[in-house]
Tab-separated table of C-alpha atoms and ligand atoms in Angstrom:
chain	number	residue	atom	x	y	z
A	1	MET	CA	0.000	0.000	0.000
A	2	ALA	CA	1.571	3.299	-1.105
A	3	LEU	CA	1.999	5.965	1.535
A	4	THR	CA	0.058	9.167	1.273
A	5	ASP	CA	1.950	12.419	1.535
A	6	PHE	CA	3.063	13.246	5.085
A	7	ASP	CA	4.691	15.699	7.458
A	8	LEU	CA	6.648	13.716	10.042
A	9	VAL	CA	7.572	15.957	12.975
A	10	LEU	CA	10.448	14.698	15.122
A	11	PHE	CA	10.578	16.293	18.566
A	12	GLY	CA	14.101	15.617	19.835
A	13	GLY	CA	15.022	16.101	16.188
A	14	SER	CA	18.697	16.703	16.886
A	15	GLY	CA	18.900	14.024	19.585
A	16	ASP	CA	20.558	10.654	19.623
A	17	LEU	CA	17.568	8.550	18.542
A	18	ALA	CA	16.733	10.808	15.605
A	19	MET	CA	20.321	10.850	14.394
A	20	ARG	CA	21.138	7.186	14.982
A	21	LYS	CA	17.879	5.454	14.131
A	22	LEU	CA	15.037	7.587	12.800
A	23	LEU	CA	16.761	9.575	10.063
A	24	PRO	CA	18.739	6.549	8.793
A	25	ALA	CA	15.468	4.544	8.749
A	26	MET	CA	13.714	7.242	6.731
A	27	TYR	CA	16.677	7.481	4.359
A	28	SER	CA	16.516	3.774	3.740
A	29	ARG	CA	12.781	3.917	2.959
A	30	ASP	CA	13.386	6.898	0.706
A	31	VAL	CA	15.986	5.000	-1.315
A	32	CYS	CA	13.573	2.060	-1.606
A	33	GLY	CA	11.030	4.415	-3.142
A	34	ASP	CA	8.474	4.301	-0.295
A	35	LEU	CA	8.290	8.023	0.408
A	36	PRO	CA	5.984	10.255	-1.633
A	37	ALA	CA	7.896	12.924	-3.563
A	38	THR	CA	6.761	15.798	-1.373
A	39	ALA	CA	6.835	14.038	2.017
A	40	ARG	CA	8.786	15.962	4.644
A	41	ILE	CA	10.586	15.373	7.902
A	42	ILE	CA	10.398	18.331	10.253
A	43	CYS	CA	13.093	18.097	12.920
A	44	VAL	CA	12.266	20.097	16.006
A	45	GLY	CA	15.032	21.034	18.409
A	46	ARG	CA	15.912	23.594	21.000
A	47	GLN	CA	19.214	24.363	19.379
A	48	ASP	CA	19.102	27.762	17.728
A	49	CYS	CA	20.671	26.860	14.413
A	50	GLY	CA	19.762	27.567	10.828
A	51	GLN	CA	18.628	25.050	8.214
A	52	ASP	CA	22.076	24.712	6.593
A	53	GLU	CA	23.786	24.295	9.906
A	54	PHE	CA	21.313	21.561	10.866
A	55	ILE	CA	21.837	19.699	7.599
A	56	ASP	CA	25.577	19.840	8.347
A	57	ILE	CA	24.878	18.150	11.672
A	58	VAL	CA	22.853	15.441	9.905
A	59	ASN	CA	25.672	15.023	7.357
A	60	ASN	CA	28.229	14.609	10.099
A	61	THR	CA	26.209	12.565	12.586
A	62	SER	CA	23.590	10.506	10.812
A	63	LYS	CA	25.058	9.906	7.386
A	64	PRO	CA	28.214	8.049	8.510
A	65	LEU	CA	25.995	5.559	10.388
A	66	ILE	CA	24.158	4.440	7.267
A	67	LYS	CA	25.651	1.215	5.962
A	68	ALA	CA	22.927	0.024	3.623
A	69	PRO	CA	21.460	1.027	1.282
A	70	ALA	CA	24.680	2.785	0.305
A	71	VAL	CA	24.577	6.562	0.442
A	72	THR	CA	24.902	8.093	-3.009
A	73	PRO	CA	25.218	11.869	-3.444
A	74	GLU	CA	21.950	12.096	-5.445
A	75	ALA	CA	19.904	9.989	-3.023
A	76	TRP	CA	21.325	11.858	-0.031
A	77	ALA	CA	20.611	15.250	-1.602
A	78	ARG	CA	17.022	14.178	-2.319
A	79	PHE	CA	16.639	12.934	1.250
A	80	THR	CA	18.081	15.992	2.992
A	81	ALA	CA	15.888	18.241	0.816
A	82	ARG	CA	12.944	16.705	2.711
A	83	ILE	CA	14.323	17.822	6.072
A	84	VAL	CA	13.142	21.075	7.600
A	85	TYR	CA	14.669	22.254	10.873
A	86	VAL	CA	12.472	24.140	13.310
A	87	SER	CA	13.895	25.624	16.472
A	88	LEU	CA	11.545	26.041	19.426
A	89	ASN	CA	11.280	25.431	23.130
A	90	ALA	CA	9.042	22.373	23.369
A	91	THR	CA	7.846	23.348	26.842
A	92	ASP	CA	6.770	26.859	25.824
A	93	ALA	CA	3.580	27.047	23.741
A	94	GLY	CA	4.452	30.626	22.826
A	95	THR	CA	7.427	29.471	20.745
A	96	TYR	CA	5.507	27.101	18.427
A	97	ALA	CA	4.826	29.643	15.648
A	98	PRO	CA	7.646	28.362	13.381
A	99	LEU	CA	6.165	24.855	13.609
A	100	VAL	CA	2.667	26.131	12.799
A	101	GLU	CA	4.169	27.842	9.793
A	102	ALA	CA	6.175	24.817	8.666
A	103	LEU	CA	3.246	22.383	8.727
A	104	ARG	CA	1.038	22.021	5.691
A	105	THR	CA	-2.646	22.484	6.416
A	106	ASP	CA	-4.096	20.230	3.720
A	107	GLY	CA	-6.153	17.665	5.670
A	108	ALA	CA	-5.212	14.915	3.193
A	109	ILE	CA	-1.606	15.081	4.351
A	110	THR	CA	-0.802	12.642	7.159
A	111	ARG	CA	0.672	14.388	10.164
A	112	VAL	CA	2.733	12.504	12.721
A	113	TYR	CA	4.363	13.890	15.874
A	114	TYR	CA	7.158	11.619	17.034
A	115	LEU	CA	8.128	12.437	20.622
A	116	ALA	CA	11.729	11.229	20.857
A	117	THR	CA	12.090	13.188	24.086
A	118	PRO	CA	12.285	12.331	27.778
A	119	PRO	CA	8.821	11.223	28.958
A	120	HIS	CA	8.364	14.121	31.380
A	121	LEU	CA	7.928	16.332	28.293
A	122	PHE	CA	5.164	14.267	26.662
A	123	ALA	CA	2.237	15.945	28.409
A	124	GLN	CA	3.574	19.436	27.945
A	125	ILE	CA	4.275	18.911	24.238
A	126	CYS	CA	0.792	17.467	23.655
A	127	ASP	CA	-0.795	20.430	25.473
A	128	ASN	CA	1.290	22.879	23.486
A	129	LEU	CA	0.328	21.209	20.214
A	130	LYS	CA	-3.304	21.508	21.243
A	131	GLU	CA	-2.948	25.121	22.289
A	132	ASN	CA	-1.491	25.934	18.888
A	133	GLY	CA	-4.298	24.108	17.079
A	134	LEU	CA	-1.908	21.417	15.841
A	135	ALA	CA	-3.469	18.376	17.514
A	136	THR	CA	-5.950	17.731	14.727
A	137	LYS	CA	-8.258	14.700	14.498
A	138	ASN	CA	-6.114	13.279	11.712
A	139	SER	CA	-2.776	13.635	13.442
A	140	ARG	CA	-0.930	10.817	15.207
A	141	VAL	CA	1.501	10.866	18.078
A	142	VAL	CA	4.340	8.412	18.640
A	143	LEU	CA	5.679	7.881	22.166
A	144	GLU	CA	9.200	6.580	22.560
A	145	LYS	CA	10.349	4.670	25.627
A	146	PRO	CA	10.883	4.935	28.537
A	147	LEU	CA	7.105	5.026	28.903
A	148	GLY	CA	7.196	5.778	32.593
A	149	ARG	CA	9.300	4.319	35.388
A	150	ASP	CA	6.513	2.673	37.373
A	151	LEU	CA	2.763	2.140	37.263
A	152	ALA	CA	1.876	5.616	38.535
A	153	SER	CA	4.025	7.452	35.990
A	154	ALA	CA	2.798	5.233	33.142
A	155	LYS	CA	-0.799	5.973	34.156
A	156	GLN	CA	0.004	9.649	34.262
A	157	ILE	CA	1.475	9.579	30.735
A	158	ASN	CA	-1.569	7.708	29.445
A	159	ALA	CA	-3.950	10.132	31.128
A	160	GLU	CA	-2.154	13.291	30.047
A	161	VAL	CA	-1.540	12.288	26.438
A	162	GLY	CA	-5.103	10.930	26.417
A	163	GLN	CA	-6.423	14.413	27.193
A	164	VAL	CA	-5.209	15.553	23.797
A	165	PHE	CA	-5.158	12.475	21.559
A	166	GLU	CA	-7.596	9.556	21.213
A	167	GLU	CA	-6.172	6.089	21.928
A	168	SER	CA	-6.425	5.332	18.189
A	169	GLN	CA	-4.034	8.225	17.504
A	170	ILE	CA	-1.379	7.081	20.005
A	171	TYR	CA	1.512	4.839	18.880
A	172	ARG	CA	3.597	3.529	21.801
A	173	ILE	CA	6.785	2.134	20.325
A	174	ASP	CA	8.524	-1.010	21.457
A	175	HIS	CA	11.091	-1.536	18.732
A	176	TYR	CA	11.314	-5.268	19.479
A	177	LEU	CA	7.852	-5.658	17.971
A	178	GLY	CA	9.251	-4.257	14.729
A	179	LYS	CA	11.869	-6.964	14.403
A	180	GLU	CA	11.384	-9.331	11.480
A	181	THR	CA	11.427	-12.517	13.541
A	182	VAL	CA	8.748	-11.315	15.925
A	183	GLN	CA	6.356	-11.099	13.032
A	184	ASN	CA	7.644	-14.396	11.780
A	185	LEU	CA	6.678	-15.864	15.103
A	186	LEU	CA	3.114	-14.757	14.393
A	187	ALA	CA	3.416	-16.380	10.961
A	188	LEU	CA	4.806	-19.564	12.493
A	189	ARG	CA	2.108	-19.850	15.133
A	190	PHE	CA	-0.904	-18.822	13.079
A	191	GLY	CA	0.123	-19.598	9.501
A	192	ASN	CA	0.797	-23.283	10.173
A	193	ILE	CA	-1.445	-26.006	11.551
A	194	LEU	CA	1.478	-27.874	13.063
A	195	PHE	CA	2.298	-25.881	16.158
A	196	GLU	CA	-0.970	-24.730	17.676
A	197	PRO	CA	-2.116	-28.168	18.957
A	198	LEU	CA	1.279	-28.623	20.642
A	199	TRP	CA	1.547	-25.051	21.932
A	200	ARG	CA	0.447	-25.759	25.491
A	201	ARG	CA	1.355	-27.235	28.829
A	202	GLU	CA	0.723	-30.820	27.769
A	203	TRP	CA	3.581	-30.725	25.245
A	204	ILE	CA	5.830	-27.808	26.153
A	205	SER	CA	8.165	-28.175	29.110
A	206	ASP	CA	9.549	-24.636	29.307
A	207	VAL	CA	10.266	-21.452	27.381
A	208	GLN	CA	13.442	-19.368	27.571
A	209	ILE	CA	13.617	-15.790	26.324
A	210	THR	CA	17.044	-14.168	26.264
A	211	ILE	CA	18.209	-10.752	25.118
A	212	ALA	CA	21.937	-10.555	25.777
A	213	GLU	CA	24.250	-7.739	24.777
A	214	LYS	CA	28.030	-7.543	24.712
A	215	LEU	CA	27.747	-3.772	24.935
A	216	GLY	CA	28.065	-2.016	28.243
A	217	VAL	CA	26.152	1.044	29.292
A	218	GLY	CA	28.208	3.285	26.971
A	219	ASN	CA	27.513	6.992	27.325
A	220	ARG	CA	23.958	6.481	28.619
A	221	ILE	CA	24.830	6.217	32.292
A	222	GLY	CA	22.678	9.243	33.210
A	223	TYR	CA	19.566	7.474	31.969
A	224	TYR	CA	20.584	3.893	32.667
A	225	ASP	CA	21.544	4.313	36.288
A	226	THR	CA	18.023	5.515	37.100
A	227	SER	CA	16.529	2.699	35.076
A	228	GLY	CA	18.361	-0.653	35.193
A	229	ALA	CA	17.746	-3.825	33.209
A	230	LEU	CA	14.277	-4.502	34.618
A	231	ARG	CA	12.865	-1.182	33.440
A	232	ASP	CA	15.066	-0.815	30.367
A	233	MET	CA	14.538	-4.266	28.834
A	234	LEU	CA	12.344	-6.638	30.786
A	235	GLN	CA	9.228	-4.577	31.450
A	236	ASN	CA	8.926	-3.851	27.736
A	237	HIS	CA	10.922	-5.916	25.219
A	238	LEU	CA	10.982	-9.259	27.046
A	239	LEU	CA	7.363	-9.061	28.174
A	240	GLN	CA	6.258	-8.167	24.658
A	241	LEU	CA	8.065	-11.229	23.293
A	242	LEU	CA	6.495	-13.345	26.018
A	243	CYS	CA	3.059	-12.047	25.010
A	244	ILE	CA	3.561	-13.031	21.378
A	245	VAL	CA	4.694	-16.515	22.390
A	246	ALA	CA	1.957	-17.093	24.952
A	247	MET	CA	-1.144	-15.308	23.653
A	248	GLU	CA	-4.257	-17.148	22.540
A	249	PRO	CA	-4.900	-17.037	18.782
A	250	PRO	CA	-6.367	-13.618	17.989
A	251	THR	CA	-9.320	-13.644	15.619
A	252	SER	CA	-7.440	-11.458	13.157
A	253	ILE	CA	-4.335	-9.336	12.864
A	254	ALA	CA	-6.409	-6.208	13.587
A	255	PRO	CA	-4.822	-4.035	16.304
A	256	ASP	CA	-7.307	-4.668	19.071
A	257	ALA	CA	-7.694	-8.368	18.287
A	258	VAL	CA	-3.958	-8.851	18.899
A	259	ARG	CA	-3.682	-6.363	21.741
A	260	ASP	CA	-6.635	-7.865	23.615
A	261	GLU	CA	-4.855	-11.232	23.641
A	262	LYS	CA	-1.524	-9.751	24.707
A	263	LEU	CA	-3.286	-7.955	27.520
A	264	GLN	CA	-4.767	-11.233	28.753
A	265	VAL	CA	-1.269	-12.707	28.988
A	266	LEU	CA	0.042	-9.744	30.981
A	267	ARG	CA	-2.916	-9.968	33.333
A	268	SER	CA	-2.403	-13.700	33.798
A	269	LEU	CA	1.238	-13.473	34.835
A	270	LYS	CA	1.569	-14.860	38.342
A	271	LYS	CA	2.227	-12.010	40.778
A	272	PHE	CA	5.425	-12.140	42.795
A	273	THR	CA	5.386	-11.831	46.556
A	274	PRO	CA	8.529	-10.865	48.500
A	275	ALA	CA	9.115	-14.564	49.206
A	276	THR	CA	8.635	-15.880	45.640
A	277	LEU	CA	10.524	-12.938	44.266
A	278	ALA	CA	13.675	-13.719	46.204
A	279	GLN	CA	13.550	-17.313	44.965
A	280	ASN	CA	12.739	-16.622	41.347
A	281	ILE	CA	14.631	-13.486	40.375
A	282	VAL	CA	18.354	-12.873	40.104
A	283	ARG	CA	19.798	-9.433	39.502
A	284	GLY	CA	23.395	-8.747	38.647
A	285	GLN	CA	25.818	-5.944	37.897
A	286	TYR	CA	28.827	-6.298	35.637
A	287	ARG	CA	32.353	-6.007	36.873
A	288	ALA	CA	35.514	-5.634	34.831
A	289	GLY	CA	36.258	-8.471	32.449
A	290	HIS	CA	36.970	-9.298	28.830
A	291	VAL	CA	34.593	-9.044	25.911
A	292	ASP	CA	35.910	-10.316	22.564
A	293	GLY	CA	39.382	-10.416	24.092
A	294	GLN	CA	39.268	-6.731	25.068
A	295	ALA	CA	39.520	-5.644	28.692
A	296	VAL	CA	36.424	-3.652	29.696
A	297	PRO	CA	35.688	-1.745	32.920
A	298	GLY	CA	33.063	-2.672	35.470
A	299	TYR	CA	29.743	-0.821	35.617
A	300	ARG	CA	30.744	1.301	38.593
A	301	ASP	CA	33.952	2.308	36.815
A	302	GLU	CA	32.153	3.561	33.716
A	303	PRO	CA	32.530	7.349	33.253
A	304	ASP	CA	30.137	9.205	35.593
A	305	ALA	CA	28.777	6.025	37.179
A	306	PRO	CA	27.937	6.412	40.874
A	307	GLU	CA	30.586	4.661	42.932
A	308	ARG	CA	28.042	2.706	44.943
A	309	SER	CA	25.418	2.240	42.274
A	310	ARG	CA	22.908	-0.524	43.023
A	311	THR	CA	21.515	-0.509	39.506
A	312	GLU	CA	21.145	-3.946	37.964
A	313	THR	CA	22.616	-4.565	34.511
A	314	PHE	CA	21.339	-8.153	34.439
A	315	VAL	CA	18.072	-9.834	35.366
A	316	ALA	CA	17.035	-13.451	35.122
A	317	MET	CA	13.694	-14.717	36.336
A	318	LYS	CA	11.298	-17.584	36.306
A	319	ALA	CA	7.819	-16.347	35.433
A	320	GLU	CA	4.575	-18.280	35.227
A	321	ILE	CA	1.281	-17.720	33.470
A	322	ASP	CA	-1.821	-18.741	35.345
A	323	THR	CA	-4.031	-20.047	32.551
A	324	TRP	CA	-5.268	-23.457	31.416
A	325	ARG	CA	-2.836	-23.354	28.515
A	326	TRP	CA	0.278	-22.488	30.487
A	327	ALA	CA	-0.201	-23.470	34.141
A	328	GLY	CA	3.039	-24.963	35.457
A	329	VAL	CA	5.150	-24.102	32.393
A	330	PRO	CA	8.115	-21.964	33.464
A	331	PHE	CA	9.012	-18.984	31.298
A	332	TYR	CA	12.650	-18.137	32.009
A	333	LEU	CA	13.474	-14.555	31.068
A	334	ARG	CA	17.003	-13.199	30.964
A	335	THR	CA	18.679	-10.008	29.824
A	336	GLY	CA	22.001	-8.379	30.520
A	337	LYS	CA	24.737	-6.081	29.361
A	338	ARG	CA	28.381	-7.099	28.912
A	339	MET	CA	27.435	-10.710	28.351
A	340	ALA	CA	29.447	-13.398	26.588
A	341	ASP	CA	27.575	-12.836	23.323
A	342	SER	CA	25.036	-10.542	21.699
A	343	LEU	CA	21.908	-12.446	20.862
A	344	ALA	CA	18.161	-12.392	21.198
A	345	GLU	CA	16.272	-15.633	21.037
A	346	ILE	CA	13.233	-17.531	22.192
A	347	VAL	CA	13.644	-21.218	22.955
A	348	VAL	CA	10.556	-23.409	23.218
A	349	ARG	CA	11.435	-26.817	24.648
A	350	PHE	CA	9.022	-29.658	24.222
A	351	LYS	CA	8.595	-32.563	26.594
A	352	GLN	CA	10.577	-35.767	26.639
A	353	ILE	CA	9.162	-38.693	24.635
A	354	PRO	CA	7.139	-40.950	26.968
A	355	HIS	CA	8.732	-44.279	26.002
A	356	SER	CA	11.677	-45.470	23.926
A	357	ILE	CA	11.084	-48.275	21.431
A	358	PHE	CA	14.776	-48.242	20.537
A	359	ASN	CA	17.730	-49.742	22.223
A	360	GLN	CA	18.426	-46.417	23.964
A	361	PRO	CA	16.990	-45.112	27.211
A	362	THR	CA	14.301	-42.446	27.010
A	363	ASN	CA	16.563	-39.867	28.602
A	364	SER	CA	19.086	-40.221	25.771
A	365	PHE	CA	16.536	-38.522	23.497
A	366	GLN	CA	17.098	-34.798	23.415
A	367	PRO	CA	13.672	-33.165	23.754
A	368	ASN	CA	12.537	-31.336	20.618
A	369	CYS	CA	13.356	-27.722	20.796
A	370	LEU	CA	12.301	-24.776	18.649
A	371	VAL	CA	14.735	-21.873	18.621
A	372	ILE	CA	13.406	-18.603	17.294
A	373	ARG	CA	16.395	-16.374	16.674
A	374	LEU	CA	15.814	-12.605	16.472
A	375	GLN	CA	19.429	-11.566	16.214
A	376	PRO	CA	22.168	-11.573	15.110
A	377	ASP	CA	21.083	-14.050	12.382
A	378	GLU	CA	17.317	-14.247	11.970
A	379	GLY	CA	15.923	-17.706	11.697
A	380	LEU	CA	14.178	-20.743	13.084
A	381	ARG	CA	15.808	-23.952	14.180
A	382	MET	CA	14.030	-27.133	15.154
A	383	ASN	CA	15.969	-29.814	16.999
A	384	LEU	CA	14.803	-33.309	16.178
A	385	MET	CA	16.090	-36.811	16.823
A	386	ALA	CA	17.178	-38.594	13.645
A	387	LYS	CA	18.741	-41.900	12.780
A	388	THR	CA	22.467	-41.827	12.111
A	389	PRO	CA	23.206	-43.224	8.641
A	390	GLY	CA	24.386	-46.789	8.231
A	391	GLU	CA	23.610	-50.018	9.900
A	392	GLY	CA	21.714	-50.337	13.155
A	393	MET	CA	19.282	-47.963	14.769
A	394	ARG	CA	21.124	-45.230	16.593
A	395	LEU	CA	19.383	-41.900	17.049
A	396	LYS	CA	21.114	-38.563	17.435
A	397	PRO	CA	20.018	-34.931	17.635
A	398	ALA	CA	19.784	-33.200	14.248
A	399	GLU	CA	18.568	-29.779	13.175
A	400	LEU	CA	16.074	-28.409	10.706
A	401	GLU	CA	17.033	-24.856	9.964
A	402	LEU	CA	15.304	-21.944	8.268
A	403	ASP	CA	17.648	-19.033	7.700
A	404	PHE	CA	15.469	-16.070	6.712
A	405	ARG	CA	18.321	-14.276	4.984
A	406	GLU	CA	19.113	-17.291	2.797
A	407	THR	CA	15.526	-18.300	2.125
A	408	PHE	CA	14.111	-14.892	1.364
A	409	LYS	CA	16.700	-12.941	-0.519
A	410	SER	CA	14.585	-9.781	-0.361
A	411	PRO	CA	16.150	-6.714	1.296
A	412	ARG	CA	15.911	-6.448	5.079
A	413	MET	CA	14.034	-3.785	6.957
A	414	ASP	CA	15.208	-2.489	10.288
A	415	ALA	CA	12.673	-2.388	13.147
A	416	TYR	CA	12.409	1.399	13.074
A	417	GLU	CA	11.856	1.407	9.313
A	418	ARG	CA	8.958	-0.990	9.647
A	419	LEU	CA	7.407	0.788	12.623
A	420	LEU	CA	7.727	4.230	11.046
A	421	LEU	CA	5.996	2.934	7.917
A	422	ASP	CA	3.251	1.436	10.100
A	423	VAL	CA	2.698	4.776	11.841
A	424	LEU	CA	2.572	6.589	8.526
A	425	ARG	CA	0.063	4.012	7.238
A	426	GLY	CA	-1.989	4.152	10.422
A	427	GLN	CA	-1.406	0.497	11.378
A	428	LEU	CA	-1.507	0.050	15.150
A	429	THR	CA	-1.060	-3.714	15.537
A	430	LEU	CA	2.628	-3.549	16.452
A	431	PHE	CA	2.183	-0.766	19.018
A	432	MET	CA	1.261	-1.131	22.680
A	433	ARG	CA	-2.132	-0.023	23.857
A	434	GLY	CA	-2.389	2.055	27.049
A	435	ASP	CA	-3.868	-0.783	29.099
A	436	GLU	CA	-1.080	-3.160	28.008
A	437	LEU	CA	1.519	-0.671	29.151
A	438	GLU	CA	-0.151	-0.345	32.539
A	439	ALA	CA	-0.561	-4.114	32.946
A	440	ALA	CA	3.150	-4.645	32.263
A	441	TRP	CA	4.118	-2.019	34.860
A	442	GLU	CA	1.630	-3.412	37.332
A	443	TRP	CA	3.295	-6.812	37.121
A	444	VAL	CA	6.868	-5.534	37.595
A	445	GLU	CA	5.937	-3.042	40.310
A	446	PRO	CA	6.303	-5.430	43.294
A	447	ILE	CA	9.806	-6.267	42.056
A	448	LEU	CA	10.750	-2.595	41.810
A	449	LYS	CA	9.333	-1.905	45.254
A	450	HIS	CA	11.125	-4.855	46.802
A	451	TRP	CA	14.469	-3.824	45.325
A	452	GLU	CA	13.983	-0.252	46.486
A	453	GLN	CA	13.602	-1.415	50.058
A	454	ASP	CA	16.143	-4.200	49.888
A	455	GLU	CA	19.575	-3.015	50.957
A	456	SER	CA	21.403	-5.893	49.267
A	457	LEU	CA	23.399	-5.311	46.128
A	458	PRO	CA	22.983	-6.924	42.732
A	459	THR	CA	25.245	-9.961	42.406
A	460	PRO	CA	28.477	-9.083	40.608
A	461	TYR	CA	29.389	-10.933	37.410
A	462	ALA	CA	32.470	-10.645	35.248
A	463	SER	CA	31.986	-8.896	31.913
A	464	GLY	CA	32.050	-11.367	29.047
A	465	THR	CA	30.190	-14.117	30.930
A	466	TRP	CA	26.561	-15.268	30.996
A	467	GLY	CA	25.850	-13.417	34.243
A	468	PRO	CA	25.947	-14.466	37.888
A	469	ALA	CA	26.151	-18.153	38.764
A	470	ALA	CA	22.846	-17.692	40.581
A	471	ALA	CA	21.135	-17.359	37.176
A	472	SER	CA	22.347	-20.830	36.209
A	473	ALA	CA	21.272	-22.104	39.614
A	474	LEU	CA	17.794	-20.594	39.135
A	475	ILE	CA	17.094	-22.709	36.083
A	476	GLY	CA	19.296	-25.570	37.316
A	477	ARG	CA	16.941	-26.037	40.266
A	478	ASP	CA	14.351	-27.259	37.755
A	479	GLY	CA	16.885	-29.652	36.213
A	480	LEU	CA	17.427	-27.356	33.197
A	481	GLN	CA	20.123	-25.178	31.673
A	482	TRP	CA	20.168	-21.983	29.674
A	483	ARG	CA	20.633	-22.996	26.046
A	484	GLU	CA	24.084	-21.442	25.660
A	485	GLU	CA	25.288	-23.234	28.767
A	486	ALA	CA	23.895	-26.645	27.806
B	501	BG6	C1	16.830	-0.346	24.105
B	501	BG6	C2	17.529	-0.248	25.436
B	501	BG6	O1	15.452	-0.250	24.259
B	501	BG6	O2	17.149	-1.588	23.493
B	501	BG6	C3	19.025	-0.427	25.277
B	501	BG6	O3	17.264	1.014	26.020
B	501	BG6	C4	19.338	-1.699	24.512
B	501	BG6	O4	19.667	-0.443	26.550
B	501	BG6	C5	18.528	-1.775	23.238
B	501	BG6	O5	20.725	-1.694	24.235
B	501	BG6	C6	18.698	-3.121	22.562
B	501	BG6	O6	18.069	-3.101	21.315
B	501	BG6	P1	18.631	-3.965	20.120
B	501	BG6	O7	17.641	-3.767	19.020
B	501	BG6	O8	19.986	-3.412	19.800
B	501	BG6	O9	18.698	-5.378	20.607
């Protein structure tokens, strides 16, 4: 479906996200011919600089980050001609005149406000847009994470933005939902007859969801130290993946059909109490170590890190979903920085065969396992038992593999490219609804509260490892191992 003409307004237009992700994503779509000839990107920033000066910043900051499609002088010139820089103070409605002037008033032109700003500015920006007559019925607003830091602040954001925009105009981004494999998981579950009958407690023994990064906190300490892995990754990205794995089949791919089912999963997550929480959650903080053979500093030695920071850079937990489908099936969730490898994957392990007809004991059969790999290489892998060639009947684990890159040679799309196109097309399915956001915060809130009161420190782990030993013990207690450690 071709896009209609649009004005995409980026608040935080000279910030990190715009430069690193949003502008490169729009460039890529431009080169692929998706953007209407007169579509524009209006970058809003506080910085008092002229148009040429701003384009210089984009040339120096954003352009070098674009690897593919290659930047050619013609394509880049066409792209930067779409960019308009508007300087204003987002918190002062009286300074919005240049934005009013820059926006086209033709109602047929899609108008999107992308708030790539700290969340405490969301309400004020929405009010100021309204005051200046810019929050029209046809406009859309995109909210970038962090979407609050607890249930109360998330509710406040929902309420305040909701005063200006209808729910159907609000796009809450979780970029993990824009990743190719997440949608492939929907295709796998609901485009094949094979999995659905087995996708339940009778046949599945456990599910592991891991997002591991080799990167440390980098230059984001100011934000990260007030956030930590639970808020930064688990409350959003990991829970969204869990929802897609665990939800009941929606009746269609329509936004509310999918979001209703995800909401049910979030509401069915078993609540932690202080006692169950201590048993089922491990938090860690990285110390100095080696990643890819390079010595790296510990979290507290990162520039500007508080000496006694108690912020967790790693979380592992055992979660459960209280429904007929999933009762008793552990969902092990794990995320961390400065880990042994960078990967994101979902592992669905099926149960052991009930009886061996071969001359091998039942426990020599590796249970079937479906690995859904989000990154670095996107694909699906199914572990099966197969006969080794030759005489006799000896069975060994073998793999069926679907490498998306190999199978579908078509060009890739980055998560932000896909999600930006969805916003511009008005497709809400891959965006969180307000009640989903609140349900996710509601579930993590007891953990946050407990950690606030608990004087103990996160368990240290050496950079370049899979986290604290306690994380292996957590899953080991159930007779299992994390996949990378098996
Ligand atoms: C962001 C987090 O949401 O996701 C970062 O704030 C994290 O801390 C990033 O590094 C990971 O995303 P990706 O797509 O690189 O796996």
